[in-house]
mmCIF file of C-alpha atoms in Angstrom:
data_model
loop_
_atom_site.group_PDB
_atom_site.id
_atom_site.type_symbol
_atom_site.label_atom_id
_atom_site.label_comp_id
_atom_site.label_asym_id
_atom_site.label_seq_id
_atom_site.Cartn_x
_atom_site.Cartn_y
_atom_site.Cartn_z
ATOM 1 C CA MET A 23 -0.808 -21.838 2.715
ATOM 2 C CA ALA A 24 -1.446 -18.265 0.372
ATOM 3 C CA SER A 25 -1.713 -20.872 -1.585
ATOM 4 C CA GLU A 26 -4.060 -22.907 -0.710
ATOM 5 C CA LYS A 27 -6.137 -20.298 0.303
ATOM 6 C CA ALA A 28 -6.463 -19.142 -2.972
ATOM 7 C CA ARG A 29 -8.204 -22.227 -3.877
ATOM 8 C CA ARG A 30 -9.999 -22.522 -0.716
ATOM 9 C CA PHE A 31 -11.940 -19.413 -2.077
ATOM 10 C CA GLN A 32 -11.842 -20.049 -5.506
ATOM 11 C CA GLU A 33 -14.463 -22.744 -4.300
ATOM 12 C CA GLU A 34 -16.605 -21.542 -2.291
ATOM 13 C CA GLY A 35 -16.104 -17.582 -3.026
ATOM 14 C CA GLU A 36 -19.747 -16.225 -5.565
ATOM 15 C CA ARG A 37 -18.275 -16.326 -8.602
ATOM 16 C CA ARG A 38 -17.471 -12.225 -9.847
ATOM 17 C CA ASP A 39 -15.732 -12.078 -6.147
ATOM 18 C CA VAL A 40 -13.777 -15.554 -7.208
ATOM 19 C CA ALA A 41 -12.549 -13.181 -10.691
ATOM 20 C CA ALA A 42 -11.055 -11.040 -8.800
ATOM 21 C CA TYR A 43 -9.680 -12.788 -5.760
ATOM 22 C CA ALA A 44 -7.649 -14.736 -8.383
ATOM 23 C CA GLN A 45 -6.398 -11.844 -10.072
ATOM 24 C CA ASN A 46 -5.746 -10.032 -7.699
ATOM 25 C CA TYR A 47 -4.360 -12.426 -6.394
ATOM 26 C CA GLY A 48 -1.540 -13.887 -9.206
ATOM 27 C CA ALA A 49 -0.447 -10.418 -8.850
ATOM 28 C CA HIS A 50 1.035 -11.688 -4.981
ATOM 29 C CA ARG A 51 0.882 -15.244 -6.296
ATOM 30 C CA GLU A 52 4.746 -16.746 -4.244
ATOM 31 C CA GLY A 53 7.609 -16.044 -6.147
ATOM 32 C CA ILE A 54 7.060 -12.845 -8.364
ATOM 33 C CA SER A 55 9.423 -10.923 -8.507
ATOM 34 C CA ARG A 56 9.724 -6.704 -8.544
ATOM 35 C CA GLU A 57 9.362 -6.827 -12.065
ATOM 36 C CA GLU A 58 6.920 -9.107 -13.146
ATOM 37 C CA VAL A 59 4.637 -7.206 -10.171
ATOM 38 C CA ALA A 60 5.238 -3.641 -12.502
ATOM 39 C CA GLN A 61 4.294 -5.892 -15.397
ATOM 40 C CA TYR A 62 1.390 -7.367 -14.496
ATOM 41 C CA TYR A 63 -0.059 -4.059 -12.895
ATOM 42 C CA THR A 64 0.873 -2.017 -15.827
ATOM 43 C CA GLN A 65 -1.563 -5.058 -18.106
ATOM 44 C CA TRP A 66 -4.522 -5.362 -15.472
ATOM 45 C CA ALA A 67 -4.843 -1.164 -15.641
ATOM 46 C CA LYS A 68 -4.871 -2.279 -19.427
ATOM 47 C CA SER A 69 -7.566 -4.449 -19.203
ATOM 48 C CA ASN A 70 -9.823 -1.970 -17.901
ATOM 49 C CA LYS A 71 -10.639 -4.789 -15.431
ATOM 50 C CA TYR A 72 -8.625 -3.243 -12.090
ATOM 51 C CA GLU A 73 -11.162 -0.473 -10.550
ATOM 52 C CA MET A 74 -14.235 -2.629 -10.978
ATOM 53 C CA ASP A 75 -11.643 -5.784 -9.659
ATOM 54 C CA MET A 76 -10.418 -3.664 -6.399
ATOM 55 C CA GLY A 77 -13.967 -1.611 -6.496
ATOM 56 C CA PRO A 78 -14.332 -0.873 -2.285
ATOM 57 C CA GLU A 79 -16.711 -3.394 -1.507
ATOM 58 C CA ARG A 80 -13.950 -5.782 -1.691
ATOM 59 C CA TYR A 81 -11.200 -3.373 -0.788
ATOM 60 C CA ARG A 82 -10.953 -0.413 2.076
ATOM 61 C CA GLY A 83 -8.044 -0.406 2.106
ATOM 62 C CA PRO A 84 -7.505 3.750 0.559
ATOM 63 C CA ARG A 85 -10.587 4.524 2.165
ATOM 64 C CA ILE A 86 -9.605 3.008 5.280
ATOM 65 C CA ALA A 87 -5.626 5.182 4.932
ATOM 66 C CA ALA A 88 -7.466 8.269 4.062
ATOM 67 C CA ASP A 89 -9.159 8.257 7.309
ATOM 68 C CA CYS A 90 -5.903 7.931 9.655
ATOM 69 C CA VAL A 91 -4.372 9.933 7.697
ATOM 70 C CA SER A 92 -7.355 12.566 8.522
ATOM 71 C CA GLU A 93 -7.261 12.062 12.076
ATOM 72 C CA LEU A 94 -2.765 12.578 12.108
ATOM 73 C CA ILE A 95 -2.759 15.642 10.155
ATOM 74 C CA PRO A 96 -5.936 18.084 10.802
ATOM 75 C CA ASP A 97 -7.325 21.363 9.217
ATOM 76 C CA PRO A 98 -5.973 23.321 7.379
ATOM 77 C CA ARG A 99 -5.298 19.987 5.586
ATOM 78 C CA ASP A 100 -3.964 21.447 1.818
ATOM 79 C CA SER A 101 -0.629 22.804 2.894
ATOM 80 C CA ALA A 102 -0.308 18.897 4.199
ATOM 81 C CA ARG A 103 2.992 16.967 1.326
ATOM 82 C CA ILE A 104 1.068 13.216 0.881
ATOM 83 C CA LEU A 105 3.052 10.624 -0.737
ATOM 84 C CA ASP A 106 0.751 7.595 -1.852
ATOM 85 C CA ILE A 107 2.836 5.074 -2.237
ATOM 86 C CA ALA A 108 2.423 2.044 -4.616
ATOM 87 C CA ALA A 109 -0.846 4.029 -6.147
ATOM 88 C CA GLY A 110 -2.077 2.030 -8.513
ATOM 89 C CA SER A 111 -4.666 4.136 -10.534
ATOM 90 C CA GLY A 112 -5.210 5.933 -7.429
ATOM 91 C CA PHE A 113 -7.392 4.926 -5.179
ATOM 92 C CA LEU A 114 -5.896 6.619 -2.362
ATOM 93 C CA GLY A 115 -5.372 9.667 -4.066
ATOM 94 C CA GLN A 116 -9.544 10.537 -4.755
ATOM 95 C CA GLU A 117 -9.787 9.488 -0.965
ATOM 96 C CA LEU A 118 -7.075 11.845 0.610
ATOM 97 C CA TRP A 119 -8.837 14.983 -2.138
ATOM 98 C CA THR A 120 -12.728 14.391 -0.807
ATOM 99 C CA LYS A 121 -10.667 14.054 2.956
ATOM 100 C CA GLY A 122 -9.281 18.047 2.123
ATOM 101 C CA PHE A 123 -5.143 17.006 1.498
ATOM 102 C CA ARG A 124 -4.666 18.289 -2.173
ATOM 103 C CA LEU A 125 -0.701 18.598 -2.092
ATOM 104 C CA ILE A 126 -0.568 14.708 -3.097
ATOM 105 C CA ASP A 127 2.494 13.118 -5.195
ATOM 106 C CA GLY A 128 2.173 9.282 -6.458
ATOM 107 C CA LEU A 129 4.167 6.682 -6.397
ATOM 108 C CA ASP A 130 4.387 3.156 -8.495
ATOM 109 C CA PRO A 131 6.861 0.825 -10.593
ATOM 110 C CA SER A 132 3.550 0.138 -12.858
ATOM 111 C CA GLU A 133 3.768 2.553 -16.347
ATOM 112 C CA GLY A 134 0.096 1.471 -16.466
ATOM 113 C CA MET A 135 -1.295 2.491 -12.722
ATOM 114 C CA ILE A 136 0.506 5.395 -13.927
ATOM 115 C CA GLU A 137 -1.567 6.565 -16.010
ATOM 116 C CA ALA A 138 -5.046 5.349 -14.993
ATOM 117 C CA ALA A 139 -4.538 7.385 -12.191
ATOM 118 C CA ARG A 140 -3.679 10.755 -13.950
ATOM 119 C CA LYS A 141 -6.163 10.803 -14.802
ATOM 120 C CA LYS A 142 -8.086 11.338 -10.932
ATOM 121 C CA ASN A 143 -5.839 14.472 -11.723
ATOM 122 C CA VAL A 144 -5.884 14.337 -8.093
ATOM 123 C CA TYR A 145 -1.978 14.051 -8.024
ATOM 124 C CA SER A 146 0.780 17.402 -7.921
ATOM 125 C CA ASN A 147 3.312 14.720 -9.897
ATOM 126 C CA LEU A 148 3.016 11.291 -10.388
ATOM 127 C CA ILE A 149 7.055 8.628 -10.205
ATOM 128 C CA CYS A 150 7.539 5.624 -11.747
ATOM 129 C CA ASP A 151 9.560 4.357 -9.572
ATOM 130 C CA PHE A 152 9.840 1.308 -7.611
ATOM 131 C CA MET A 153 9.345 2.198 -3.510
ATOM 132 C CA SER A 154 12.864 0.276 -1.761
ATOM 133 C CA GLU A 155 16.586 0.039 -0.041
ATOM 134 C CA LYS A 156 17.246 2.623 -3.359
ATOM 135 C CA MET A 157 16.875 6.461 -2.917
ATOM 136 C CA LEU A 158 14.787 8.382 -4.888
ATOM 137 C CA ASN A 159 14.578 10.956 -6.715
ATOM 138 C CA ILE A 160 13.320 12.440 -3.811
ATOM 139 C CA ASN A 161 14.104 14.566 -1.284
ATOM 140 C CA THR A 162 15.600 14.507 2.511
ATOM 141 C CA ASP A 163 12.708 15.262 4.393
ATOM 142 C CA THR A 164 9.979 16.922 1.665
ATOM 143 C CA TYR A 165 6.395 15.147 2.834
ATOM 144 C CA ASP A 166 4.637 15.358 6.442
ATOM 145 C CA ALA A 167 2.693 11.654 5.796
ATOM 146 C CA VAL A 168 3.926 8.296 3.297
ATOM 147 C CA VAL A 169 1.368 5.452 2.966
ATOM 148 C CA VAL A 170 1.518 2.794 1.863
ATOM 149 C CA ALA A 171 -2.767 1.486 0.930
ATOM 150 C CA GLY A 172 -1.428 -2.403 -0.928
ATOM 151 C CA GLY A 173 1.137 -1.800 -1.496
ATOM 152 C CA MET A 174 3.059 -4.197 1.083
ATOM 153 C CA GLY A 175 2.936 -8.298 -0.361
ATOM 154 C CA GLU A 176 5.515 -11.236 -2.392
ATOM 155 C CA GLY A 177 7.332 -9.259 -4.813
ATOM 156 C CA HIS A 178 6.401 -5.498 -3.649
ATOM 157 C CA ILE A 179 8.012 -3.595 -1.178
ATOM 158 C CA PRO A 180 10.290 -4.911 0.774
ATOM 159 C CA CYS A 181 11.168 -4.454 4.173
ATOM 160 C CA SER A 182 14.844 -2.491 3.531
ATOM 161 C CA ALA A 183 12.276 0.097 2.216
ATOM 162 C CA LEU A 184 11.653 1.068 5.332
ATOM 163 C CA TYR A 185 14.173 3.149 5.103
ATOM 164 C CA GLU A 186 13.586 5.523 2.522
ATOM 165 C CA MET A 187 10.111 5.849 3.564
ATOM 166 C CA ILE A 188 11.802 7.345 7.186
ATOM 167 C CA ARG A 189 13.794 9.342 4.436
ATOM 168 C CA ILE A 190 11.516 11.189 2.852
ATOM 169 C CA VAL A 191 9.226 11.914 5.521
ATOM 170 C CA LYS A 192 10.040 15.128 7.689
ATOM 171 C CA PRO A 193 10.825 14.731 11.246
ATOM 172 C CA GLY A 194 7.752 15.070 13.453
ATOM 173 C CA GLY A 195 6.205 13.121 9.960
ATOM 174 C CA TYR A 196 4.067 10.174 9.256
ATOM 175 C CA VAL A 197 5.094 6.615 7.784
ATOM 176 C CA VAL A 198 1.106 5.191 7.668
ATOM 177 C CA ILE A 199 1.441 0.807 5.927
ATOM 178 C CA VAL A 200 -1.881 -0.583 5.432
ATOM 179 C CA MET A 201 -1.663 -3.699 4.945
ATOM 180 C CA ARG A 202 -2.728 -7.435 4.817
ATOM 181 C CA GLU A 203 -2.593 -9.301 8.645
ATOM 182 C CA GLU A 204 -1.434 -12.807 6.892
ATOM 183 C CA TYR A 205 1.157 -11.178 5.342
ATOM 184 C CA LEU A 206 3.342 -11.039 7.927
ATOM 185 C CA GLU A 207 2.757 -15.297 8.034
ATOM 186 C CA HIS A 208 3.139 -15.823 4.755
ATOM 187 C CA VAL A 209 5.642 -13.635 2.602
ATOM 188 C CA HIS A 210 8.641 -14.689 2.544
ATOM 189 C CA ASP A 211 10.419 -11.019 3.564
ATOM 190 C CA TYR A 212 7.953 -9.453 6.433
ATOM 191 C CA LYS A 213 7.646 -12.940 8.018
ATOM 192 C CA ASP A 214 9.749 -12.778 11.747
ATOM 193 C CA LYS A 215 11.333 -9.815 9.790
ATOM 194 C CA LEU A 216 9.096 -6.606 9.199
ATOM 195 C CA GLU A 217 7.879 -5.839 12.735
ATOM 196 C CA PRO A 218 11.934 -7.599 13.912
ATOM 197 C CA LEU A 219 12.968 -4.344 12.804
ATOM 198 C CA MET A 220 9.629 -1.815 12.736
ATOM 199 C CA LYS A 221 11.288 -2.543 16.152
ATOM 200 C CA GLU A 222 15.055 -2.139 15.624
ATOM 201 C CA LEU A 223 13.853 0.932 13.752
ATOM 202 C CA GLU A 224 12.078 2.396 16.656
ATOM 203 C CA ILE A 225 15.171 0.857 19.084
ATOM 204 C CA SER A 226 17.657 2.845 17.098
ATOM 205 C CA GLY A 227 15.287 6.163 16.744
ATOM 206 C CA ARG A 228 14.804 6.283 13.820
ATOM 207 C CA TRP A 229 10.741 6.688 14.750
ATOM 208 C CA THR A 230 8.552 5.835 17.371
ATOM 209 C CA ARG A 231 5.160 3.877 17.389
ATOM 210 C CA VAL A 232 1.959 5.111 17.854
ATOM 211 C CA SER A 233 -0.367 2.789 16.815
ATOM 212 C CA ARG A 234 -0.613 -1.194 15.637
ATOM 213 C CA ARG A 235 -4.329 -1.604 15.143
ATOM 214 C CA VAL A 236 -6.301 -4.865 13.547
ATOM 215 C CA VAL A 237 -8.982 -4.289 10.822
ATOM 216 C CA PRO A 238 -11.460 -6.276 9.342
ATOM 217 C CA LYS A 239 -12.520 -7.277 6.497
ATOM 218 C CA TYR A 240 -10.119 -5.118 4.211
ATOM 219 C CA SER A 241 -9.526 -7.081 1.475
ATOM 220 C CA PHE A 242 -11.521 -9.842 0.092
ATOM 221 C CA GLU A 243 -13.135 -10.207 4.359
ATOM 222 C CA ASN A 244 -8.985 -10.767 5.599
ATOM 223 C CA ASN A 245 -8.404 -8.827 8.137
ATOM 224 C CA GLY A 246 -6.067 -5.516 7.256
ATOM 225 C CA VAL A 247 -3.411 -4.503 10.011
ATOM 226 C CA ILE A 248 -2.355 -0.733 9.940
ATOM 227 C CA PHE A 249 1.262 0.653 11.391
ATOM 228 C CA ILE A 250 1.603 4.026 11.807
ATOM 229 C CA TYR A 251 4.866 5.372 13.195
ATOM 230 C CA GLN A 252 6.396 8.534 13.536
ATOM 231 C CA LYS A 253 9.319 10.211 12.199
ATOM 232 C CA LYS A 254 12.320 12.193 14.992
#
């Protein structure tokens, strides 16, 4: 289904958008492993095309996510600790900085993306690692909010990573996930798994759902979905 949609976009889209879409699809192609994902993003970053391909006219995720975090955490924001998960080249970090956040850490498994993000000069710490079920070298109850914008997809962040997100956020803090809505059906690891696990974690008292909202034109004209949860 996802590959068929990519083919249609390539047939119908404008040339520049088609090239960018194809590049992005390559990072989410069916069967890709997380190690291949990290390597793919590093090569994309080193090509100096990533920021052009994924600019705000095609990909609104960072701006949407920053607006969400700003609504959840009012001024003063300069003392709030935020983790940008799957930070990429630092688009979300920049958006958060413009909103007044100053204690921003970034996590990404791609060395090339970490290098690009460092040049933005908005991150206090940058961590090159995968967001998964594995315990990160981050203390429990560290962040006021952890945010994922664009980090969900084939071979990207698994459902099991929700446990680690909850661990590292403070009680009363937030987990914000912004992703392409269609991945809930197209990605095997998420289909009939991601939202049921979110519900299970709510029933077990780990967190409370604040909202679930669909947003139009999140990425390449595709709808996005925003999940916001608050840790108990």
